[in-house]
Tab-separated table of C-alpha atoms in Angstrom:
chain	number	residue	atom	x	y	z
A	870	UNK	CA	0.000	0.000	0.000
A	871	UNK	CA	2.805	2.461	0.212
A	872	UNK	CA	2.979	3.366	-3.228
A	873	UNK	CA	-0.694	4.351	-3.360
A	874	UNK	CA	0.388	6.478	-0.507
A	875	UNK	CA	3.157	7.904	-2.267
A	876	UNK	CA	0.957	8.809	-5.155
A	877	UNK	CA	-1.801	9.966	-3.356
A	878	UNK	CA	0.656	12.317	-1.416
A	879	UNK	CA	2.222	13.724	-4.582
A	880	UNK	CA	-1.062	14.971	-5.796
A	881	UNK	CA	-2.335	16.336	-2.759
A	882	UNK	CA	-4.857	14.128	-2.761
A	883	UNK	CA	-6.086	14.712	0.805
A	884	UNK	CA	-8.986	12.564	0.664
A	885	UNK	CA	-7.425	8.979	-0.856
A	886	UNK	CA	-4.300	9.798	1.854
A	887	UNK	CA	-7.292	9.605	4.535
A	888	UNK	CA	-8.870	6.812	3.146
A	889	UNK	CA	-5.186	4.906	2.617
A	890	UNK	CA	-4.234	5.882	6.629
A	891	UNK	CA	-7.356	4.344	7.836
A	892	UNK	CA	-7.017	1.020	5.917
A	893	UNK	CA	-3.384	0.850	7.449
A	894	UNK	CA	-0.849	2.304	5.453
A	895	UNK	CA	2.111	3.166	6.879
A	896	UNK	CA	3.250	7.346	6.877
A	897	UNK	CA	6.452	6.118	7.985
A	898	UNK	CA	6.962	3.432	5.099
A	899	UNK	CA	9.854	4.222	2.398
A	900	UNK	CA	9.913	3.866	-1.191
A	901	UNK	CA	12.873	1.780	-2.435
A	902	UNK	CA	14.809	5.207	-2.515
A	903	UNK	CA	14.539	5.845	0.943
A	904	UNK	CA	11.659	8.483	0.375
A	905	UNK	CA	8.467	8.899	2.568
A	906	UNK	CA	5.453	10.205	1.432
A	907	UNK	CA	6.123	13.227	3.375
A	908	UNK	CA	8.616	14.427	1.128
A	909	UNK	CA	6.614	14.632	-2.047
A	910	UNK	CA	3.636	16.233	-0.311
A	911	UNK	CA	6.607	19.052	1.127
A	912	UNK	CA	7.608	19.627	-2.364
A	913	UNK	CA	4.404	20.321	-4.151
A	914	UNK	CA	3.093	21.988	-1.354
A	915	UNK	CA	0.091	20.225	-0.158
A	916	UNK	CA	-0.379	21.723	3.296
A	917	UNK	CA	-3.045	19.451	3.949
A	918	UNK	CA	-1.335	16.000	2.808
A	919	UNK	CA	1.268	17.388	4.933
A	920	UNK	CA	-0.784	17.316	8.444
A	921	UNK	CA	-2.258	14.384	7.803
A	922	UNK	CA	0.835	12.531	7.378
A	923	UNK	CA	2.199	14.296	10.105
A	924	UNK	CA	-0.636	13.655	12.750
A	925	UNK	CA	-0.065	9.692	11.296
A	926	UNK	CA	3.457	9.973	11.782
A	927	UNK	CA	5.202	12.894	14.059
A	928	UNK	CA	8.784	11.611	13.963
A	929	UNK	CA	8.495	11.502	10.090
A	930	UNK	CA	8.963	15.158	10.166
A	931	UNK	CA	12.725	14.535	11.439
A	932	UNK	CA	12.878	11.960	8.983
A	933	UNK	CA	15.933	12.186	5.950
A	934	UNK	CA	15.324	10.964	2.266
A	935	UNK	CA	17.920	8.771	0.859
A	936	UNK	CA	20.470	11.467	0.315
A	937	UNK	CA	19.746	13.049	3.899
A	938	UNK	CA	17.088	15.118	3.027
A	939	UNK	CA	14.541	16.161	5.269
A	940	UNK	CA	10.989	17.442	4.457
A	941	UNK	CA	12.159	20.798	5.417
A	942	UNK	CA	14.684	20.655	2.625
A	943	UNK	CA	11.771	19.629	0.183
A	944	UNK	CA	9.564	22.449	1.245
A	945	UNK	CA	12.444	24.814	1.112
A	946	UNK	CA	13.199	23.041	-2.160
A	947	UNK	CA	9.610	24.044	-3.118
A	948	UNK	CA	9.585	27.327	-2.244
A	949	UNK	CA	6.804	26.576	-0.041
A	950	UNK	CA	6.921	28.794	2.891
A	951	UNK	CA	3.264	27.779	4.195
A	952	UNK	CA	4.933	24.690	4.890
A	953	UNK	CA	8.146	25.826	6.097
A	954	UNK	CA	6.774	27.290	9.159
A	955	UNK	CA	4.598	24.686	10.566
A	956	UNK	CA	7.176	22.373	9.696
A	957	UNK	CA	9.991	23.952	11.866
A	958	UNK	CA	7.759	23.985	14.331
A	959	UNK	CA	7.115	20.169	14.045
A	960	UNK	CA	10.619	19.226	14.042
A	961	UNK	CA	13.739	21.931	14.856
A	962	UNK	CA	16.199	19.449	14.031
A	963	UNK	CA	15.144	19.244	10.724
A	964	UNK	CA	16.624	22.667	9.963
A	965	UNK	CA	20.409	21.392	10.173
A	966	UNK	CA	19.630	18.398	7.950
A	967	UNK	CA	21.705	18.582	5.391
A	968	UNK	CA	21.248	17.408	1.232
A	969	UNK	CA	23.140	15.342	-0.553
A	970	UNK	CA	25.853	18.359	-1.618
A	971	UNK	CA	25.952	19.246	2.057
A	972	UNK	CA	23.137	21.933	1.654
A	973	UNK	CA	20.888	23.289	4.188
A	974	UNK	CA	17.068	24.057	3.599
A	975	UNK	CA	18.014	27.286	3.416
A	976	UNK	CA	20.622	26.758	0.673
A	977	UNK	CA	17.593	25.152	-1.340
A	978	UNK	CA	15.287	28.250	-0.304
A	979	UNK	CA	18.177	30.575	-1.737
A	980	UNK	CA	18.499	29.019	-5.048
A	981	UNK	CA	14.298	28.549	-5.234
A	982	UNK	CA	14.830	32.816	-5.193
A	983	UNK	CA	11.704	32.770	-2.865
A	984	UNK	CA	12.105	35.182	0.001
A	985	UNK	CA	9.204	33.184	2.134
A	986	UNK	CA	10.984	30.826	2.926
A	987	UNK	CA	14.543	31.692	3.534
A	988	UNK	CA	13.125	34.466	5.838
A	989	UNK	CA	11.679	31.853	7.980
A	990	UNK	CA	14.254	29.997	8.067
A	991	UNK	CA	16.610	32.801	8.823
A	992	UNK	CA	14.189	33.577	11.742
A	993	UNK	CA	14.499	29.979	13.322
A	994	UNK	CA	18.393	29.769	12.778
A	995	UNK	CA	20.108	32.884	11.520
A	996	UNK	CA	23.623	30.975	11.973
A	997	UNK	CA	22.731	28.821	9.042
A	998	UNK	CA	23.112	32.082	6.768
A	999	UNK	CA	27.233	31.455	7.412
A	1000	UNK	CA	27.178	27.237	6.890
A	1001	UNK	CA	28.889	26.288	3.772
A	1002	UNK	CA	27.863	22.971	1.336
A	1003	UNK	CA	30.853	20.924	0.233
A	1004	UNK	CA	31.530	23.386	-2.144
A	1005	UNK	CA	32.061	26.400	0.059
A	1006	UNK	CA	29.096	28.008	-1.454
A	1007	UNK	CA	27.240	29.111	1.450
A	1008	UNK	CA	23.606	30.219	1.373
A	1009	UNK	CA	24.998	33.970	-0.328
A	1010	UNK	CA	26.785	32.059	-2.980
A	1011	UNK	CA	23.911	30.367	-4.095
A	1012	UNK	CA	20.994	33.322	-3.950
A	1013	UNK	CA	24.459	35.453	-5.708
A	1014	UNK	CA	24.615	32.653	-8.909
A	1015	UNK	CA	20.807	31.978	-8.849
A	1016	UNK	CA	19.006	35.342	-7.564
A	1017	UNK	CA	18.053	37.576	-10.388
A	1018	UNK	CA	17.307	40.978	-11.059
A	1019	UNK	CA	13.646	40.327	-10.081
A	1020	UNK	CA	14.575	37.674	-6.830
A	1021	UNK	CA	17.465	40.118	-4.882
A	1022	UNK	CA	15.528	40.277	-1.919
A	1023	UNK	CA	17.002	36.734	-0.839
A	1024	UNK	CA	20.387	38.378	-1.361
A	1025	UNK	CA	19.470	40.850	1.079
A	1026	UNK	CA	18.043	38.929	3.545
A	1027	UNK	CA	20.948	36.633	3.368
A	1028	UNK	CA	23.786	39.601	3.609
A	1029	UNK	CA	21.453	41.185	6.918
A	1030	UNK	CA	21.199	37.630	8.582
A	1031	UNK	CA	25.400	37.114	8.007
A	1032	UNK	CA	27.242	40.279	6.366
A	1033	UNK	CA	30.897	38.329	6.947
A	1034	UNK	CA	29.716	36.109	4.007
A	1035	UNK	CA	30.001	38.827	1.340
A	1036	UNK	CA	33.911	38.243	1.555
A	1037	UNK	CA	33.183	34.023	2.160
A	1038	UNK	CA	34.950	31.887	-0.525
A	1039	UNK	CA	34.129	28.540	-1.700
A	1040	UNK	CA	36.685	26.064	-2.662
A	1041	UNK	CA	37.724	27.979	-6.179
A	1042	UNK	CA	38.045	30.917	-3.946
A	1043	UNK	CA	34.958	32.856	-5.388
A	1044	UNK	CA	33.107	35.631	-3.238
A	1045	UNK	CA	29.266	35.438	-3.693
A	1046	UNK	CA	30.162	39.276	-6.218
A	1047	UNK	CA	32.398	36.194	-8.435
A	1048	UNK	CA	29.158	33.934	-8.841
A	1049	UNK	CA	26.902	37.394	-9.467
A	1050	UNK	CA	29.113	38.763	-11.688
A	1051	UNK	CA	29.760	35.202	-13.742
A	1052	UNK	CA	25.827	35.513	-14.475
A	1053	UNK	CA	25.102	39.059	-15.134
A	1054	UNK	CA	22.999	39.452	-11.741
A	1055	UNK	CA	23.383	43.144	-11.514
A	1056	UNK	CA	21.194	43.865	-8.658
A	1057	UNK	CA	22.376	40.908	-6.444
A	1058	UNK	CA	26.330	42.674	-7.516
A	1059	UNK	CA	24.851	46.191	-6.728
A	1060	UNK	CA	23.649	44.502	-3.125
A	1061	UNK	CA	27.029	42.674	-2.582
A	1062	UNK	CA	29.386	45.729	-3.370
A	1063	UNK	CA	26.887	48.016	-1.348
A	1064	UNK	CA	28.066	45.324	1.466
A	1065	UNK	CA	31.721	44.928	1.023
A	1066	UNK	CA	32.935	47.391	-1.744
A	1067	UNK	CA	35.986	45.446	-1.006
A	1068	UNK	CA	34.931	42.375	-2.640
A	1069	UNK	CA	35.209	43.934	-6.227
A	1070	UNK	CA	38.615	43.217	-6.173
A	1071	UNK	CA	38.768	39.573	-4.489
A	1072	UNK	CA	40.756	37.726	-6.233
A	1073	UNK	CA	40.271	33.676	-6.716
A	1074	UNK	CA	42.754	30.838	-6.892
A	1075	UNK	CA	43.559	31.996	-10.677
A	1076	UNK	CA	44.187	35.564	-9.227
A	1077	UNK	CA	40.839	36.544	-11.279
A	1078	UNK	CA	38.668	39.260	-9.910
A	1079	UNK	CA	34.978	39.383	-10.247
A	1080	UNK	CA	35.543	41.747	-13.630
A	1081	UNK	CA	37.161	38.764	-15.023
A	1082	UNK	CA	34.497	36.634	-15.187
A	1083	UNK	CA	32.184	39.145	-15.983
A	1084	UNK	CA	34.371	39.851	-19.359
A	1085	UNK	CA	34.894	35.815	-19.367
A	1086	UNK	CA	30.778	35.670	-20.062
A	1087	UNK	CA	30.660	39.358	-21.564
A	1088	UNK	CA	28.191	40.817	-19.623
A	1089	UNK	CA	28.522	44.207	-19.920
A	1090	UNK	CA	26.678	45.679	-17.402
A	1091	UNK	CA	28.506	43.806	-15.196
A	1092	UNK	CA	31.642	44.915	-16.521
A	1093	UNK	CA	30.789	48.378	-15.971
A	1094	UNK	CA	29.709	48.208	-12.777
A	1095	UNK	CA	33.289	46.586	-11.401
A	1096	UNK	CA	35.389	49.093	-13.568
A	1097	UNK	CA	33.375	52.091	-11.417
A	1098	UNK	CA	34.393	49.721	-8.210
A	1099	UNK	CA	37.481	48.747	-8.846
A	1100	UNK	CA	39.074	51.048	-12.289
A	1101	UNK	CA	42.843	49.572	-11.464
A	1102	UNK	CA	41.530	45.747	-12.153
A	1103	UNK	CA	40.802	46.897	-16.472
A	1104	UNK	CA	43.696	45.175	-17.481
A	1105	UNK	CA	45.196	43.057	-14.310
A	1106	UNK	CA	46.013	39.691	-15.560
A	1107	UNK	CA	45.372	36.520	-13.814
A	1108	UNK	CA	47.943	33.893	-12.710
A	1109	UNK	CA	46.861	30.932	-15.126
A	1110	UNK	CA	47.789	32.432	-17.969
A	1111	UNK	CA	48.312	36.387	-17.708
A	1112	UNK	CA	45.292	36.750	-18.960
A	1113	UNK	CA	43.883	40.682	-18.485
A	1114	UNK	CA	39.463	40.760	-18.820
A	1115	UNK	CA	39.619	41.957	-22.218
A	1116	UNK	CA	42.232	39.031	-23.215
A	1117	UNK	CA	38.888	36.805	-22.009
A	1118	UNK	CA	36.140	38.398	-24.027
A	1119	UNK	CA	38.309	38.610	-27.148
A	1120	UNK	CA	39.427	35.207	-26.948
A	1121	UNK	CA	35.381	34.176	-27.214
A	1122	UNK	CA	34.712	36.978	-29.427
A	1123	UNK	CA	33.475	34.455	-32.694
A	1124	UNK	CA	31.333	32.956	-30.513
A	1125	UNK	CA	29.665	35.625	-28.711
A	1126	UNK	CA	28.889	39.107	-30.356
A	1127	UNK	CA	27.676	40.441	-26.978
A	1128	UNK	CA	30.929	41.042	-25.919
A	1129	UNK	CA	31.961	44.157	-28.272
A	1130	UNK	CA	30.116	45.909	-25.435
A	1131	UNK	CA	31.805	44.302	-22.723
A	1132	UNK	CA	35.087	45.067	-24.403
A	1133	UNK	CA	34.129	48.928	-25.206
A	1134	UNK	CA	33.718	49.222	-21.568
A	1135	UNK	CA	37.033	47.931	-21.009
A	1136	UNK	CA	38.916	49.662	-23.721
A	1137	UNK	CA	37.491	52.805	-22.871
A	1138	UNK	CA	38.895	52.481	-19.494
A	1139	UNK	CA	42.265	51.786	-20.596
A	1140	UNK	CA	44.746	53.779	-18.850
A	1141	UNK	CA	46.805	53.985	-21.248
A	1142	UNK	CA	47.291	52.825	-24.800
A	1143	UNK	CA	49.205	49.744	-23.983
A	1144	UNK	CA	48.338	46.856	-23.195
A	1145	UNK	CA	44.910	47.643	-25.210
A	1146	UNK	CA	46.503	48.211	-28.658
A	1147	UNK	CA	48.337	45.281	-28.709
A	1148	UNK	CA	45.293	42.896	-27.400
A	1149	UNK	CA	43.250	44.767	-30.180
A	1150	UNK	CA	46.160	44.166	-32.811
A	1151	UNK	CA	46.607	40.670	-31.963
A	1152	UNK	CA	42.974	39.929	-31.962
A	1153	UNK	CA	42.138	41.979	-35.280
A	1154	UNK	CA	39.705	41.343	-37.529
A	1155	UNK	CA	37.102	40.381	-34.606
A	1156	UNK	CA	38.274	43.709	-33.066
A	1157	UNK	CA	38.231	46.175	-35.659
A	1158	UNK	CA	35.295	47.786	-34.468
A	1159	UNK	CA	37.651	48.890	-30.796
A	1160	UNK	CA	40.188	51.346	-32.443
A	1161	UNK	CA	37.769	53.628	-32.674
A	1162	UNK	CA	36.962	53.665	-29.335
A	1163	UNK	CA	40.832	53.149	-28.094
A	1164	UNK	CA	41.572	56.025	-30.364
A	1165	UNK	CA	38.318	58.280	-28.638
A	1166	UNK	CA	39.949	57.855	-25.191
A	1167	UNK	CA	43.425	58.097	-25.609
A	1168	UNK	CA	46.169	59.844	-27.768
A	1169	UNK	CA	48.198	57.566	-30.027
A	1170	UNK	CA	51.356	58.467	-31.630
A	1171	UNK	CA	52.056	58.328	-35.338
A	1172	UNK	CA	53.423	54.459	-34.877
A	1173	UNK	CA	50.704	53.784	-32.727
A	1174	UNK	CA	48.013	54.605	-36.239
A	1175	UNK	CA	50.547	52.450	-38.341
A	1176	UNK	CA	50.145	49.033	-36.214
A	1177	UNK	CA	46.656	48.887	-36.448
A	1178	UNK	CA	45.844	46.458	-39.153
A	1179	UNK	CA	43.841	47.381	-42.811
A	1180	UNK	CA	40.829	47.109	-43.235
A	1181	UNK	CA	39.333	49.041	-40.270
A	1182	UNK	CA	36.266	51.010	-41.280
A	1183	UNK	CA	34.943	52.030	-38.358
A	1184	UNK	CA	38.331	54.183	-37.379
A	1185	UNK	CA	36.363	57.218	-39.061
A	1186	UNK	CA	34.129	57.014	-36.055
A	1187	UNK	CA	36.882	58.513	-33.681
A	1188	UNK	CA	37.325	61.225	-35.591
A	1189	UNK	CA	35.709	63.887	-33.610
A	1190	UNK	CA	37.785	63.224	-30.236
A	1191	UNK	CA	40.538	62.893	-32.434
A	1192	UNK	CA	40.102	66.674	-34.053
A	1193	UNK	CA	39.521	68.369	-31.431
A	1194	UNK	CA	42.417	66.700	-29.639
A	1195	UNK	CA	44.810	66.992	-31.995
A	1196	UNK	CA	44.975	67.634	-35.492
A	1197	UNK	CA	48.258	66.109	-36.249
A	1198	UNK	CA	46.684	63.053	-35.087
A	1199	UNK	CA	43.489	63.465	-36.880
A	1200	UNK	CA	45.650	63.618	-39.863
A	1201	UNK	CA	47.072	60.332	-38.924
A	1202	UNK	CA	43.807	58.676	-38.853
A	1203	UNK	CA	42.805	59.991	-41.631
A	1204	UNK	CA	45.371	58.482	-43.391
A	1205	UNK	CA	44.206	55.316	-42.156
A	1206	UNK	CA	40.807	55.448	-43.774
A	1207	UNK	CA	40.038	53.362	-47.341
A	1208	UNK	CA	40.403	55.138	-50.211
A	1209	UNK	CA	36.211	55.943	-50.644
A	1210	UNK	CA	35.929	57.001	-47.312
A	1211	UNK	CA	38.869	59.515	-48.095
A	1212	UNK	CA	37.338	61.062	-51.120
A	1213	UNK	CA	34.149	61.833	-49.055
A	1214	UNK	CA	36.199	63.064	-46.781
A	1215	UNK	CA	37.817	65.008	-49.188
A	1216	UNK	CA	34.451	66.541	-50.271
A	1217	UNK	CA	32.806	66.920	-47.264
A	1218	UNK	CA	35.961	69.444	-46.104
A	1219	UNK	CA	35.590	71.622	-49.439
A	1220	UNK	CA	31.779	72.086	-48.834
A	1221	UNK	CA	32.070	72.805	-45.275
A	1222	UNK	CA	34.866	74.620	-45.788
A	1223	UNK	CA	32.968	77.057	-48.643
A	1224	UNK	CA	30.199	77.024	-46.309
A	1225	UNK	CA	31.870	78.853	-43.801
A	1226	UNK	CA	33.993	81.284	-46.154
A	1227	UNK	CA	30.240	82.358	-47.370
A	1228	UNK	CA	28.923	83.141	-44.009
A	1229	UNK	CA	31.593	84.275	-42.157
A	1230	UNK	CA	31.566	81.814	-39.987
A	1231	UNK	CA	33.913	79.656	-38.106
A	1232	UNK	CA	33.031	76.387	-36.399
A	1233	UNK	CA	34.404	74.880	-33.165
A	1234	UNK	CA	36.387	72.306	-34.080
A	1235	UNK	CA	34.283	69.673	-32.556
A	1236	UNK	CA	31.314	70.720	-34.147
A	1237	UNK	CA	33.491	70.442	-37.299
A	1238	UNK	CA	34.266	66.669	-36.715
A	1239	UNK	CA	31.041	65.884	-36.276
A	1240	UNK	CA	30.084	67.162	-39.407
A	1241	UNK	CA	32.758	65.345	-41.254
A	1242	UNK	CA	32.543	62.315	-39.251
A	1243	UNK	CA	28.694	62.119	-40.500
A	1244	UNK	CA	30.287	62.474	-43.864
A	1245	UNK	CA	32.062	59.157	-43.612
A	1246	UNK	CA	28.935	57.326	-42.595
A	1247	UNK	CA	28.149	54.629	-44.741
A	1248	UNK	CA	25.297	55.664	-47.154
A	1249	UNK	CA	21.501	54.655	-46.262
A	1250	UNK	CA	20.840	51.978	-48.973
A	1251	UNK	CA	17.234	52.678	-50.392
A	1252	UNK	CA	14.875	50.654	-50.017
């Protein structure tokens, strides 16, 4: 009869679990994975499956699954906090039970992103916030990698109950900001460096920084958010292989297209031309479209326009900054455009040029490189 139980339980099926009780099945019987039908009904949430089996069965509410986990783990697991509650207060020990990656219940309520539950739990043992699973994650490392935008209350909850655990490190020596900024979860990252600004530049067993994996999975947000925490990290280079952030996205950079932003943020931070030209150079074509925006920030010299590689279109695009920085240099890009994109060049300077000798007037030079950067815009195609 325990399998009808075990169905019965799964569906919430309140009145069959009655019926099955009174003709003798056990609430304490296991299925041949060391279940009870306790855990299912915990789960799915079926408060009333729940009492029944518990008024059949109180110790059953102590009681571990195969891999050690107790019903509070499968409400938790659920994201059931009606059941988390009257299950704590059935069995307090089950709170410390443990899953089979050494997780708490409230590691499982983290990653369900449900703030219910983990604030119940955090109310009946707030020391479990700082417990770590067998991978070091503790319950801030998980709501960090799973908690999105739309779920960061958890993460708050979580860094009020235990702030230490902002700095915490698992056993690849990632900071809950590491896990955030792998995945792009910019509010749990705005929470975390609210909490320890410190932790933007924790650095793992690879010596990599949160900004590296962010670049590493070219989330730009993410990258721009760590540069404004921690500017000196742009180009710091891990110990595996020297790698700098923007050696990470460009290495990916045929496989994901989402990273030109990632690497615009970086190159634009670039305190000075080198290393960035030379990552740029060595990963041209795939990063023709960063000169431009190298070129924006920061003065290059005359041999600094010669090493970047042909063709590279876009360089017309820096030609504002460039002007009104210096027009020696402008000159020098210039003399890096294509041949078409010169005689419209070309063109555009006579008209504007005549324009001005006609109404007596002279235009900033910004203004001017505007004009003539529009000039060197690729033509709308008609329709």
């Amino acid at each position: 009869m325990a399998a009808p139980l075990f169905a019965a339980a799964e569906a919430g099926d309140e009145a069959e679990v009655r019926r099955l009780l009174a003709a003798g099945a056990l609430a304490y019987g296991r299925s041949e994975r060391g279940g009870l039908p306790l855990h299912p009904a915990s789960l799915h949430g079926h408060e009333g499956v729940v009492r029944l089996l518990l008024d059949a069965a109180p110790s059953t509410a102590v009681a571990a699954a195969r891999p050690a986990e107790a019903p509070l783990y499968f409400a938790a697991l659920g994201g059931m906090a009606h059941l988390v509650q009257p299950l704590l207060e059935l069995a307090t020990a089950a709170a410390p039970r443990a899953g089979s990656k050494g997780q708490t219940a409230l590691h499982v309520a983290a990653r369900t992103r449900q703030a219910g539950p983990v604030r119940l739990l955090l109310e009946s043992n707030p020391n479990k916030a700082s417990v770590a699973d067998r991978r070091g994650w503790t319950p801030l490392h998980t709501a960090a990698y799973y908690c999105q935008d739309a779920a960061c209350e958890v993460v708050g909850l979580l860094l009020a109950a235990a702030p230490a655990t902002a700095l915490a490190v698992d056993r690849d020596g990632w900071t809950p900001l590491h896990h955030a900024a792998d995945r792009g979860n910019l509010e749990a990252m705005k929470l975390l460096l609210a909490a320890a600004p410190q932790a933007a530049a924790a650095m793992d067993s690879n010596s990599q920084a949160p900004i590296h994996r962010a670049a590493d999975a070219s989330h730009a947000a993410a990258v721009q958010l760590l540069l404004e925490a921690a500017p000196e990290l742009a180009f710091a280079p891990d110990a595996a292989g020297g790698d700098t952030p923007l050696h990470l996205i460009l290495r990916s950079w045929y496989i994901a297209q989402r990273g030109v932003e990632a690497a615009r943020c970086l190159v634009r931070a670039a305190p000075a031309v080198q290393p960035a030209l030379d990552l740029c150079v060595d990963a041209w074509p795939h990063s023709a479209i960063l000169f431009a925006d190298l070129a924006a920030c920061l003065p290059l010299s005359q041999e600094h326009w010669r090493s970047i590689p042909e063709p590279c279109p876009d360089l017309a695009r820096a030609l504002p900054a460039v002007l009104q920085r210096s027009a020696a240099e402008a000159g020098w890009l210039v003399g890096r455009l294509n041949a078409s994109q010169q005689a419209r060049l070309r063109a555009a300077a006579l008209s504007l040029a005549r324009a001005q000798r006609q109404s007596s007037t002279v235009l900033a030079a910004e203004l001017s490189g505007r004009i003539l950067a529009l000039a060197l815009a690729e033509p709308i195609q008609a329709a």
